[in-house]
Coordinates of C-alpha atoms and ligand atoms in Angstrom, one line a residue:
M28 CA -73.1 14.2 -11.0
E29 CA -72.0 17.5 -13.0
N30 CA -75.5 19.1 -14.1
F31 CA -75.9 22.0 -16.2
L32 CA -77.3 25.3 -14.4
T33 CA -78.6 28.2 -16.0
K34 CA -79.6 31.6 -14.2
Q35 CA -83.2 31.4 -15.1
I36 CA -83.2 27.6 -13.4
I37 CA -81.7 29.5 -10.3
Q38 CA -83.6 32.4 -10.2
K39 CA -86.9 30.2 -10.2
E40 CA -85.6 27.8 -7.1
K41 CA -84.5 31.3 -5.5
E42 CA -88.1 32.9 -5.6
K43 CA -89.4 29.7 -3.9
V44 CA -86.7 29.2 -0.9
N45 CA -87.7 29.7 2.4
Y46 CA -85.2 30.6 4.7
P47 CA -85.0 28.0 7.8
D48 CA -84.9 29.9 11.2
K49 CA -85.6 27.6 14.1
I50 CA -83.8 25.4 16.5
F51 CA -84.6 22.0 16.2
I52 CA -84.8 19.3 19.0
N53 CA -86.6 16.3 19.7
G54 CA -87.8 16.0 16.4
N55 CA -89.2 19.8 16.5
Y56 CA -88.6 23.1 15.1
Q57 CA -88.9 25.8 17.9
N58 CA -88.0 29.0 19.2
S59 CA -85.6 29.7 21.6
I60 CA -86.6 29.8 24.9
S61 CA -85.4 33.3 25.7
G62 CA -86.5 34.7 22.3
K63 CA -83.0 35.7 21.6
T64 CA -82.2 36.0 17.5
F65 CA -79.1 36.4 15.7
D66 CA -79.2 38.2 12.6
N67 CA -78.1 36.3 9.0
I68 CA -76.2 38.3 6.6
S69 CA -75.2 37.5 2.9
P70 CA -72.1 38.3 1.9
I71 CA -73.4 38.4 -1.7
D72 CA -75.0 41.7 -0.9
G73 CA -74.5 42.4 2.8
K74 CA -78.0 42.2 3.2
L75 CA -80.0 40.5 5.8
I76 CA -81.4 37.0 5.1
N77 CA -83.5 36.5 8.2
K78 CA -83.2 36.6 11.8
I79 CA -82.1 32.9 13.9
N80 CA -83.3 31.7 16.6
F81 CA -80.0 31.9 19.1
S82 CA -79.4 29.1 21.4
Q83 CA -78.9 29.7 24.6
K84 CA -77.7 27.8 27.8
E85 CA -81.3 26.7 28.3
D86 CA -82.2 25.6 25.1
V87 CA -78.5 23.6 24.8
E88 CA -80.0 21.7 28.3
L89 CA -82.7 20.6 26.4
A90 CA -81.0 19.2 23.1
V91 CA -78.7 17.2 25.1
K92 CA -81.6 15.9 27.4
S93 CA -83.0 15.0 24.1
A94 CA -80.4 13.2 23.1
R95 CA -79.1 11.4 25.5
D96 CA -82.9 10.2 26.3
S97 CA -83.1 9.1 22.4
F98 CA -79.5 7.3 23.2
E99 CA -80.8 5.4 26.6
T100 CA -84.0 4.3 24.8
G101 CA -81.9 2.3 22.2
V102 CA -84.5 3.2 19.5
W103 CA -81.4 4.1 17.5
S104 CA -78.2 3.5 18.8
R105 CA -79.5 -0.3 19.8
S106 CA -81.6 -0.7 16.5
D107 CA -80.2 -3.0 13.6
P108 CA -77.4 -1.8 11.6
S109 CA -79.2 -3.0 8.7
H110 CA -81.6 -0.7 9.8
R111 CA -79.6 2.6 10.4
K112 CA -78.1 1.8 7.0
K113 CA -81.9 2.1 5.5
V114 CA -82.4 5.4 7.0
L115 CA -79.4 6.8 6.1
L116 CA -79.9 5.5 2.2
R117 CA -83.1 7.7 2.2
F118 CA -81.5 10.5 3.7
A119 CA -79.3 10.4 0.4
E120 CA -81.7 10.1 -1.5
L121 CA -83.7 13.1 0.1
L122 CA -80.3 15.3 0.0
D123 CA -80.2 14.9 -3.9
K124 CA -83.8 15.5 -4.2
N125 CA -83.4 18.6 -2.6
R126 CA -80.2 19.3 -3.8
L127 CA -80.6 22.5 -6.1
E128 CA -82.6 24.1 -2.4
L129 CA -79.5 22.9 -0.3
S130 CA -76.8 24.6 -2.5
L131 CA -78.8 27.9 -2.8
L132 CA -79.0 27.8 0.7
D133 CA -75.2 27.7 1.0
T134 CA -74.7 29.9 -1.7
I135 CA -76.7 32.7 -0.1
D136 CA -75.4 31.9 3.4
M137 CA -71.6 31.9 3.2
G138 CA -70.8 33.5 -0.5
K139 CA -69.1 30.6 -2.2
T140 CA -70.8 29.7 -5.9
I141 CA -73.8 28.2 -7.2
N142 CA -71.5 26.0 -9.2
D143 CA -69.3 25.2 -5.9
T144 CA -72.1 24.0 -4.3
Y145 CA -74.2 22.5 -6.8
N146 CA -71.5 20.7 -8.6
S147 CA -69.5 20.0 -5.7
D148 CA -70.3 19.9 -2.0
L149 CA -73.6 18.6 -2.1
P150 CA -73.0 15.5 -4.8
A151 CA -70.0 14.7 -2.2
S152 CA -71.9 15.3 0.6
I153 CA -74.4 12.6 -0.9
D154 CA -71.9 10.4 -1.7
N155 CA -70.1 10.7 1.8
I156 CA -73.5 9.7 3.3
R157 CA -74.0 6.8 1.0
W158 CA -70.8 5.9 1.9
Y159 CA -71.2 5.1 5.5
A160 CA -74.6 3.7 5.2
E161 CA -73.4 1.2 3.2
I162 CA -70.3 0.3 5.8
V163 CA -72.3 -0.4 8.7
D164 CA -73.3 -3.8 8.1
K165 CA -70.0 -4.3 7.1
I166 CA -67.6 -4.4 10.0
Y167 CA -67.2 -7.4 12.1
D168 CA -65.7 -7.2 16.1
D169 CA -63.0 -9.0 16.9
I170 CA -62.1 -12.3 19.1
A171 CA -58.7 -11.8 21.1
P172 CA -56.4 -14.6 20.3
T173 CA -56.3 -15.2 24.5
P174 CA -56.0 -19.0 26.2
H175 CA -58.2 -21.9 25.5
S176 CA -60.1 -21.6 28.4
T177 CA -61.2 -17.7 28.3
L178 CA -63.1 -16.2 25.1
A179 CA -62.5 -12.3 25.2
M180 CA -64.8 -10.3 22.6
I181 CA -63.6 -6.9 21.3
T182 CA -66.5 -5.4 20.5
K183 CA -67.4 -1.5 19.4
E184 CA -70.3 0.6 21.0
P185 CA -71.4 3.6 20.5
I186 CA -70.0 6.9 22.6
G187 CA -73.4 8.0 23.5
V188 CA -74.1 12.0 23.0
V189 CA -72.1 13.7 20.2
A190 CA -71.9 17.5 19.9
G191 CA -70.6 18.4 16.2
I192 CA -69.3 22.1 15.9
V193 CA -68.6 23.0 12.5
P194 CA -67.6 25.9 10.0
W195 CA -68.7 27.6 7.7
N196 CA -66.5 27.3 4.6
Y197 CA -68.3 24.3 3.2
P198 CA -71.6 24.6 5.7
L199 CA -73.6 21.2 4.6
W200 CA -70.5 19.2 3.7
M201 CA -68.5 19.5 7.0
A202 CA -71.4 19.2 8.7
I203 CA -72.0 15.9 6.8
W204 CA -68.5 14.5 7.7
K205 CA -70.0 14.5 11.2
I206 CA -73.6 13.2 10.7
G207 CA -72.6 10.3 8.3
P208 CA -69.9 8.3 11.1
A209 CA -71.3 9.9 14.0
L210 CA -75.2 8.4 13.4
I211 CA -74.7 5.5 11.5
T212 CA -72.6 3.9 14.3
G213 CA -75.6 4.5 16.6
N214 CA -74.6 7.9 18.7
S215 CA -77.3 10.6 19.7
L216 CA -75.7 14.1 17.9
I217 CA -76.3 18.0 18.1
L218 CA -75.1 20.0 14.9
K219 CA -73.8 23.8 16.0
P220 CA -73.7 25.2 13.0
A221 CA -71.3 28.4 12.4
E222 CA -73.3 31.6 13.1
Q223 CA -72.3 32.6 9.5
S224 CA -74.2 29.7 7.8
P225 CA -76.8 27.9 9.8
L226 CA -79.3 27.6 7.4
S227 CA -78.5 24.0 5.2
A228 CA -77.9 22.6 8.7
I229 CA -81.4 23.9 10.1
R230 CA -83.4 22.3 6.4
I231 CA -81.5 19.2 7.1
A232 CA -83.0 18.2 10.5
E233 CA -86.1 17.8 9.0
L234 CA -84.7 15.5 5.8
L235 CA -83.2 13.3 8.3
M236 CA -86.8 12.9 10.5
E237 CA -88.5 12.2 6.9
A238 CA -85.8 9.4 6.4
G239 CA -87.3 7.8 9.4
L240 CA -84.5 9.0 12.1
P241 CA -85.9 9.0 15.6
E242 CA -87.0 12.2 17.3
G243 CA -83.8 13.1 19.5
V244 CA -81.0 11.5 17.9
F245 CA -80.9 14.7 15.6
N246 CA -80.6 18.1 16.9
V247 CA -79.6 21.5 15.7
L248 CA -78.7 24.1 17.7
P249 CA -78.0 27.8 15.8
G250 CA -76.1 29.7 17.7
D251 CA -72.4 31.3 18.2
G252 CA -69.4 30.0 19.7
P253 CA -69.2 31.7 23.3
I254 CA -72.5 31.0 24.9
T255 CA -73.5 28.2 22.7
G256 CA -70.5 26.4 21.5
K257 CA -69.1 26.6 25.1
S258 CA -72.1 25.3 26.4
L259 CA -72.0 22.5 24.7
A260 CA -68.7 21.6 24.8
M261 CA -68.7 22.1 29.2
H262 CA -71.7 20.0 29.2
H263 CA -71.5 17.1 31.7
D264 CA -73.3 15.1 29.4
V265 CA -71.9 15.4 26.1
D266 CA -69.4 12.3 25.4
C267 CA -67.8 13.6 22.4
V268 CA -66.8 16.8 20.8
A269 CA -66.3 16.7 17.4
F270 CA -65.1 20.0 15.8
T271 CA -63.8 21.7 12.6
G272 CA -62.5 25.4 12.6
S273 CA -59.4 27.4 13.9
G274 CA -57.1 26.1 15.9
E275 CA -57.5 29.0 18.5
V276 CA -60.9 27.5 18.7
G277 CA -59.8 23.9 18.6
K278 CA -57.5 24.6 21.8
L279 CA -60.4 26.0 23.9
I280 CA -62.5 22.5 23.2
L281 CA -59.3 20.7 24.1
Q282 CA -60.1 23.3 27.7
Y283 CA -63.6 22.9 28.0
S284 CA -62.9 18.9 28.0
G285 CA -60.9 19.1 30.7
K286 CA -62.4 21.5 32.8
S287 CA -66.3 19.4 32.5
N288 CA -65.8 15.6 32.2
M289 CA -62.8 14.4 29.7
K290 CA -65.3 14.1 26.6
R291 CA -63.5 12.7 24.1
V292 CA -62.3 15.5 21.4
Q293 CA -61.8 15.3 17.9
L294 CA -60.2 18.2 15.6
E295 CA -59.5 19.6 12.6
C296 CA -57.7 22.8 12.6
G297 CA -56.7 24.0 9.2
G298 CA -53.1 24.2 8.0
K299 CA -50.4 26.4 6.2
S300 CA -49.9 23.8 3.6
P301 CA -46.9 23.8 1.4
N302 CA -47.2 23.2 -2.3
I303 CA -43.3 21.9 -3.4
V304 CA -42.9 22.4 -7.4
F305 CA -39.7 21.1 -8.7
A306 CA -37.8 22.8 -11.8
D307 CA -38.0 19.0 -13.5
H308 CA -41.8 18.9 -14.0
D309 CA -42.0 18.6 -17.8
N310 CA -45.8 20.7 -17.7
L311 CA -45.8 23.8 -15.4
D312 CA -48.4 25.1 -16.9
F313 CA -50.3 21.9 -15.9
V314 CA -48.9 22.7 -12.3
A315 CA -49.5 26.3 -12.4
E316 CA -53.0 25.7 -13.4
K317 CA -53.6 23.2 -10.4
S318 CA -51.5 24.9 -8.3
A319 CA -53.9 28.5 -8.3
Y320 CA -57.0 26.2 -8.1
A321 CA -55.2 24.9 -4.5
I322 CA -55.0 28.4 -3.6
F323 CA -58.3 30.3 -4.9
G324 CA -60.8 28.0 -5.0
N325 CA -63.6 28.1 -2.1
Q326 CA -62.2 31.7 -2.3
G327 CA -59.3 30.4 -0.2
E328 CA -61.4 29.7 2.8
V329 CA -60.0 26.2 2.9
C330 CA -58.3 24.4 5.5
S331 CA -56.2 22.4 3.4
A332 CA -55.4 25.4 0.7
G333 CA -52.1 25.6 -1.1
S334 CA -51.4 28.6 0.8
R335 CA -47.7 28.2 0.7
L336 CA -46.0 28.1 -2.9
I337 CA -42.3 26.6 -2.3
I338 CA -40.7 27.2 -5.2
Q339 CA -37.5 26.4 -6.9
K340 CA -35.3 29.4 -7.2
E341 CA -34.9 29.1 -11.2
I342 CA -38.3 28.7 -12.7
K343 CA -40.1 31.3 -10.2
N344 CA -40.4 34.2 -12.0
E345 CA -41.4 32.4 -14.7
F346 CA -44.1 30.5 -12.8
I347 CA -45.6 33.2 -11.2
K348 CA -46.2 34.6 -14.5
K349 CA -48.4 31.6 -15.4
L350 CA -50.1 31.8 -12.0
I351 CA -50.7 35.7 -12.4
Q352 CA -52.0 34.9 -16.2
I353 CA -54.3 32.3 -14.8
S354 CA -55.6 34.3 -11.5
K355 CA -57.1 36.7 -14.0
N356 CA -59.7 33.8 -14.9
M357 CA -60.5 33.3 -11.1
M358 CA -61.7 36.9 -10.3
P359 CA -64.7 37.2 -7.9
G360 CA -68.1 36.8 -9.6
D361 CA -71.5 36.6 -8.7
P362 CA -71.7 33.6 -6.5
L363 CA -75.6 33.1 -8.1
D364 CA -74.2 33.0 -11.8
P365 CA -73.4 29.2 -12.7
Q366 CA -70.0 30.8 -15.0
S367 CA -68.4 32.5 -11.5
F368 CA -65.1 30.9 -10.4
M369 CA -64.9 32.6 -7.7
G370 CA -67.4 34.0 -5.1
A371 CA -67.8 36.5 -1.9
I372 CA -66.0 36.0 1.3
V373 CA -67.9 34.6 4.0
D374 CA -68.1 38.2 5.9
K375 CA -66.6 41.5 6.6
S376 CA -64.4 40.9 9.2
Q377 CA -62.6 37.7 7.8
L378 CA -62.8 40.5 4.1
E379 CA -60.7 43.0 6.4
K380 CA -58.7 40.3 8.1
I381 CA -57.6 38.6 4.6
D382 CA -56.5 42.7 3.9
N383 CA -54.7 42.9 7.1
Y384 CA -52.4 40.1 6.1
V385 CA -52.1 41.4 2.8
I386 CA -51.1 44.7 4.5
S387 CA -48.7 42.8 6.8
G388 CA -47.0 41.0 4.3
K389 CA -46.0 44.0 2.3
N390 CA -44.6 45.6 5.8
E391 CA -42.8 42.7 5.6
G392 CA -40.8 43.1 2.6
A393 CA -43.2 41.0 0.1
K394 CA -44.1 42.3 -3.2
V395 CA -47.6 42.1 -4.3
A396 CA -47.7 40.1 -8.0
V397 CA -50.7 40.1 -8.2
G398 CA -54.6 41.9 -6.8
G399 CA -54.2 42.7 -3.3
K400 CA -57.9 44.5 -3.0
V401 CA -61.1 44.4 -2.3
D402 CA -63.5 43.8 -5.1
R403 CA -67.0 44.1 -6.4
I404 CA -67.8 46.8 -3.4
N405 CA -70.6 48.5 -5.5
T406 CA -72.4 45.0 -4.6
G407 CA -72.5 45.9 -1.1
G408 CA -71.1 42.6 -0.4
Y409 CA -67.1 41.1 0.4
Y410 CA -65.1 40.0 -2.4
Y411 CA -61.3 39.8 -2.6
E412 CA -59.3 39.2 -5.8
P413 CA -56.9 36.5 -6.3
T414 CA -54.0 37.8 -5.0
I415 CA -49.9 36.5 -4.8
L416 CA -47.2 37.8 -2.4
D417 CA -44.0 37.3 -3.7
D418 CA -40.6 37.0 -2.1
V419 CA -41.7 36.1 1.0
S420 CA -39.7 34.7 3.8
N421 CA -40.9 31.8 5.7
D422 CA -40.6 33.8 9.1
M423 CA -43.3 36.4 7.8
K424 CA -46.3 35.8 9.4
V425 CA -48.0 35.8 6.1
A426 CA -46.1 32.7 5.4
R427 CA -46.9 31.4 9.0
E428 CA -50.4 32.1 9.7
E429 CA -53.9 31.0 8.0
I430 CA -54.8 33.8 6.2
F431 CA -58.3 31.8 5.0
G432 CA -58.7 33.9 1.7
P433 CA -57.6 34.3 -1.9
V434 CA -53.8 34.9 -0.9
L435 CA -51.1 32.7 -2.0
S436 CA -47.4 33.4 -0.5
A437 CA -44.3 32.1 -2.8
I438 CA -41.0 31.3 -1.1
S439 CA -38.2 30.2 -3.1
F440 CA -36.2 27.0 -2.4
K441 CA -32.2 25.5 -4.0
D442 CA -32.4 22.0 -3.4
P443 CA -35.4 19.3 -2.0
Q444 CA -33.4 19.6 1.7
E445 CA -34.0 23.0 1.6
A446 CA -38.2 22.5 0.4
L447 CA -38.5 20.2 3.0
R448 CA -37.3 22.2 5.5
I449 CA -39.0 24.8 4.7
S450 CA -42.2 22.8 4.4
N451 CA -42.3 21.4 7.6
D452 CA -40.7 24.8 9.5
T453 CA -44.4 25.4 10.9
E454 CA -47.0 24.7 13.3
Y455 CA -49.4 23.2 11.0
G456 CA -49.8 19.8 9.6
L457 CA -52.6 18.8 7.5
A458 CA -51.3 18.6 4.0
A459 CA -48.9 19.5 1.3
A460 CA -48.2 18.2 -2.4
V461 CA -45.1 17.7 -4.2
W462 CA -44.6 18.6 -8.2
T463 CA -41.9 16.9 -9.8
N464 CA -40.9 14.6 -12.4
N465 CA -38.0 12.4 -10.2
I466 CA -39.6 9.4 -8.7
N467 CA -36.7 9.9 -6.1
T468 CA -37.3 13.4 -5.1
A469 CA -41.1 12.5 -5.0
H470 CA -40.8 9.7 -2.4
L471 CA -38.1 11.2 -0.4
I472 CA -39.9 14.6 -0.1
A473 CA -43.3 12.6 0.4
K474 CA -42.0 10.6 3.3
G475 CA -40.3 13.7 4.6
L476 CA -43.1 15.8 5.2
R477 CA -44.7 15.6 8.4
A478 CA -48.7 16.4 7.0
G479 CA -52.2 13.9 7.2
S480 CA -52.5 14.4 3.4
V481 CA -49.7 14.3 1.1
Y482 CA -50.5 14.7 -2.9
I483 CA -47.9 13.8 -5.7
N484 CA -48.5 15.5 -8.9
N485 CA -51.8 17.1 -8.1
Y486 CA -53.3 19.1 -5.4
E487 CA -56.2 17.6 -3.5
E488 CA -58.2 16.8 -7.0
D489 CA -60.2 13.8 -5.4
V490 CA -61.2 14.5 -2.2
D491 CA -62.9 10.9 -1.9
T492 CA -64.6 9.5 1.3
T493 CA -62.8 6.6 1.2
I494 CA -59.2 8.6 2.3
P495 CA -59.0 9.9 5.9
A496 CA -58.7 13.5 6.3
G497 CA -56.7 15.2 9.2
G498 CA -53.8 16.6 10.4
Y499 CA -50.2 16.1 12.2
K500 CA -49.2 18.7 14.7
Q501 CA -51.6 21.6 15.5
S502 CA -53.6 21.0 12.1
G503 CA -55.9 18.5 14.7
I504 CA -56.4 14.8 16.5
G505 CA -58.2 12.2 14.8
R506 CA -59.4 11.8 11.4
D507 CA -62.8 12.5 9.4
N508 CA -63.6 10.4 6.4
S509 CA -63.0 6.7 5.9
Y510 CA -63.6 3.9 8.2
H511 CA -60.8 5.9 10.6
A512 CA -63.5 8.5 11.7
L513 CA -65.6 5.8 13.1
D514 CA -62.8 5.6 15.9
N515 CA -63.8 9.1 16.8
Y516 CA -67.5 8.0 17.8
L517 CA -67.1 4.5 19.1
Q518 CA -66.0 3.1 22.7
V519 CA -63.9 -0.4 22.5
K520 CA -65.5 -2.8 25.2
S521 CA -63.5 -6.1 26.0
T522 CA -66.0 -8.5 27.3
W523 CA -64.0 -11.7 28.7
I524 CA -65.2 -15.0 29.5
K525 CA -64.3 -17.6 31.2
L526 CA -65.0 -21.1 29.7
R527 CA -65.3 -23.9 32.3
Ligands
LIG147 P1 -63.9 29.6 14.5 O1 -62.8 28.3 15.1 O2 -64.5 30.6 15.3 O3 -65.6 28.7 14.3 C1 -65.5 27.2 13.9 C2 -66.7 26.9 14.8 O4 -66.6 27.1 16.3 C3 -68.3 27.9 14.7 O5 -69.3 27.0 14.4 C4 -67.6 28.8 15.6 O6 -69.1 28.8 16.6 C5 -67.5 27.6 17.0 N1 -66.8 28.3 18.0 C6 -66.1 29.6 18.0 N2 -65.6 29.5 19.6 C7 -66.1 28.8 20.1 C8 -66.0 28.3 21.5 N3 -65.3 28.9 22.5 N4 -66.6 27.5 22.0 C9 -67.3 26.7 21.4 N5 -67.2 26.6 19.9 C10 -66.8 27.8 19.4 O7 -63.7 30.1 13.3 P2 -64.2 31.4 12.6 O8 -64.3 32.4 13.6 O9 -65.0 31.6 11.8 O10 -62.9 31.8 11.5 C11 -61.7 32.0 12.3 C12 -60.6 31.3 11.3 O11 -60.6 30.3 11.5 C13 -60.4 31.6 10.3 O12 -60.2 32.8 9.7 C14 -59.8 30.7 9.6 O13 -58.0 30.8 9.8 C15 -59.8 29.5 10.5 N6 -60.8 28.4 10.1 C16 -60.5 27.4 9.7 C17 -61.5 26.5 9.2 C18 -61.1 25.0 8.9 O14 -61.9 24.4 7.8 N7 -60.0 24.4 9.4 C19 -63.0 26.4 9.0 C20 -63.4 27.6 9.7 C21 -62.4 28.7 10.0
LIG148 MG1 -75.0 33.8 6.7

């Protein structure tokens, strides 16, 4: 679906774009009951885009009631699978029809490049919805192998009211990861986009209605974490929270569940993923290129970014030289220019957080091999240079904590045992990669890595709906994507029948 964009096409579309600002409940756009709003800033230039209705507790009440009522009527939850399939396929068509507008909304809202939104996020989102639409009339339930005199059916049912609390790094795409599997299984969903990037989430509500989704089945509550997100996660009538974001908030969601109704919690919480490079690889130029992409793509604001380079000692200097060279072509540019590789950092506080990590790295003895500076200050926006920290040891803060910016920490190793030990010495376990020509090394390292996704001789080149994504350890609970994600949104019912 790669398409060619020009500055002219983008400018023309930008002049037409409306910036949505409402809450969406029970099929209608409305203002917050309190009249409260919050400022939505574009990191491209630091300017106000619009004021967005800020969902408070009373708005959450309305949305949960609308979701619950729609669920209980069965208008969606008990509708034919073939019907649900048609609606989601129509939704995918509408996403495709509005692809440039949605790409622009995400780019303007959170600063990633238009090339990324238009040629990656949108096609992937559309594919994801199509995949879930197509799966629903092809899954069968089970009959258990019980004694002859009984029949036991094991069936799956929607869990009920789902709250999707999502982050800003892929505003539409990460929402879609919850929307597809939650809706296709018959649930009613309340989406809480990140306060940094609510535009596309608000806009797709009307597309879902146009596709034929009944009122109340999909609601959108723009707002913050402590008020809007917490009210949802603490709500006694929400059956499941599906969350993507920081580990810190992931742990809060688990507490809210425990303090309220023991709602199911699915978490995708980031990482500090090792990218292990062995000296025996026969094309280190290629490896360097892919390794740079793994940390500098999407401004490094990626949960599965290859943020720790675990590099064999004898090639370290040579390899870092290659990376420095490549990073020169990855400098931040105007996110609305289709030629830009890197865009803006989501907001001022994230920019400061990144810069503070680099300072902390230096203070702990790491060496800045390239980058380490705020960039494009005259735009008024928030940009950071691709940065490589050399001589990092795995106990430094820059090796342990998720920076969520374009900062690579390089750590050297002697042999495969040490590579594996350093790689697994982290509280996270989302992704990991190993580059080697030796099939034994590749398999032994891959088996030893405690991570949900392991890449051999690639780094996440094909994020694909068919492959589960999620983490070991503190990277999360449950999986997004593939048929595994359906389990987040389904209850298992055993029905026993005594035959007479
Ligand atoms: P966050 O975890 O605070 O935000 C994610 C979502 O959770 C947002 O919708 C937010 O409104 C909501 N939220 C925040 N506090 C909440 C609460 N108490 N109850 C319910 N919902 C709440 O992430 P933030 O502050 O935007 O970024 C901080 C760091 O988190 C980043 O620097 C990065 O390290 C990590 N992060 C990881 C992501 C991932 O994909 N795993 C995505 C975004 C951030
Ligand atoms: Mg924004």
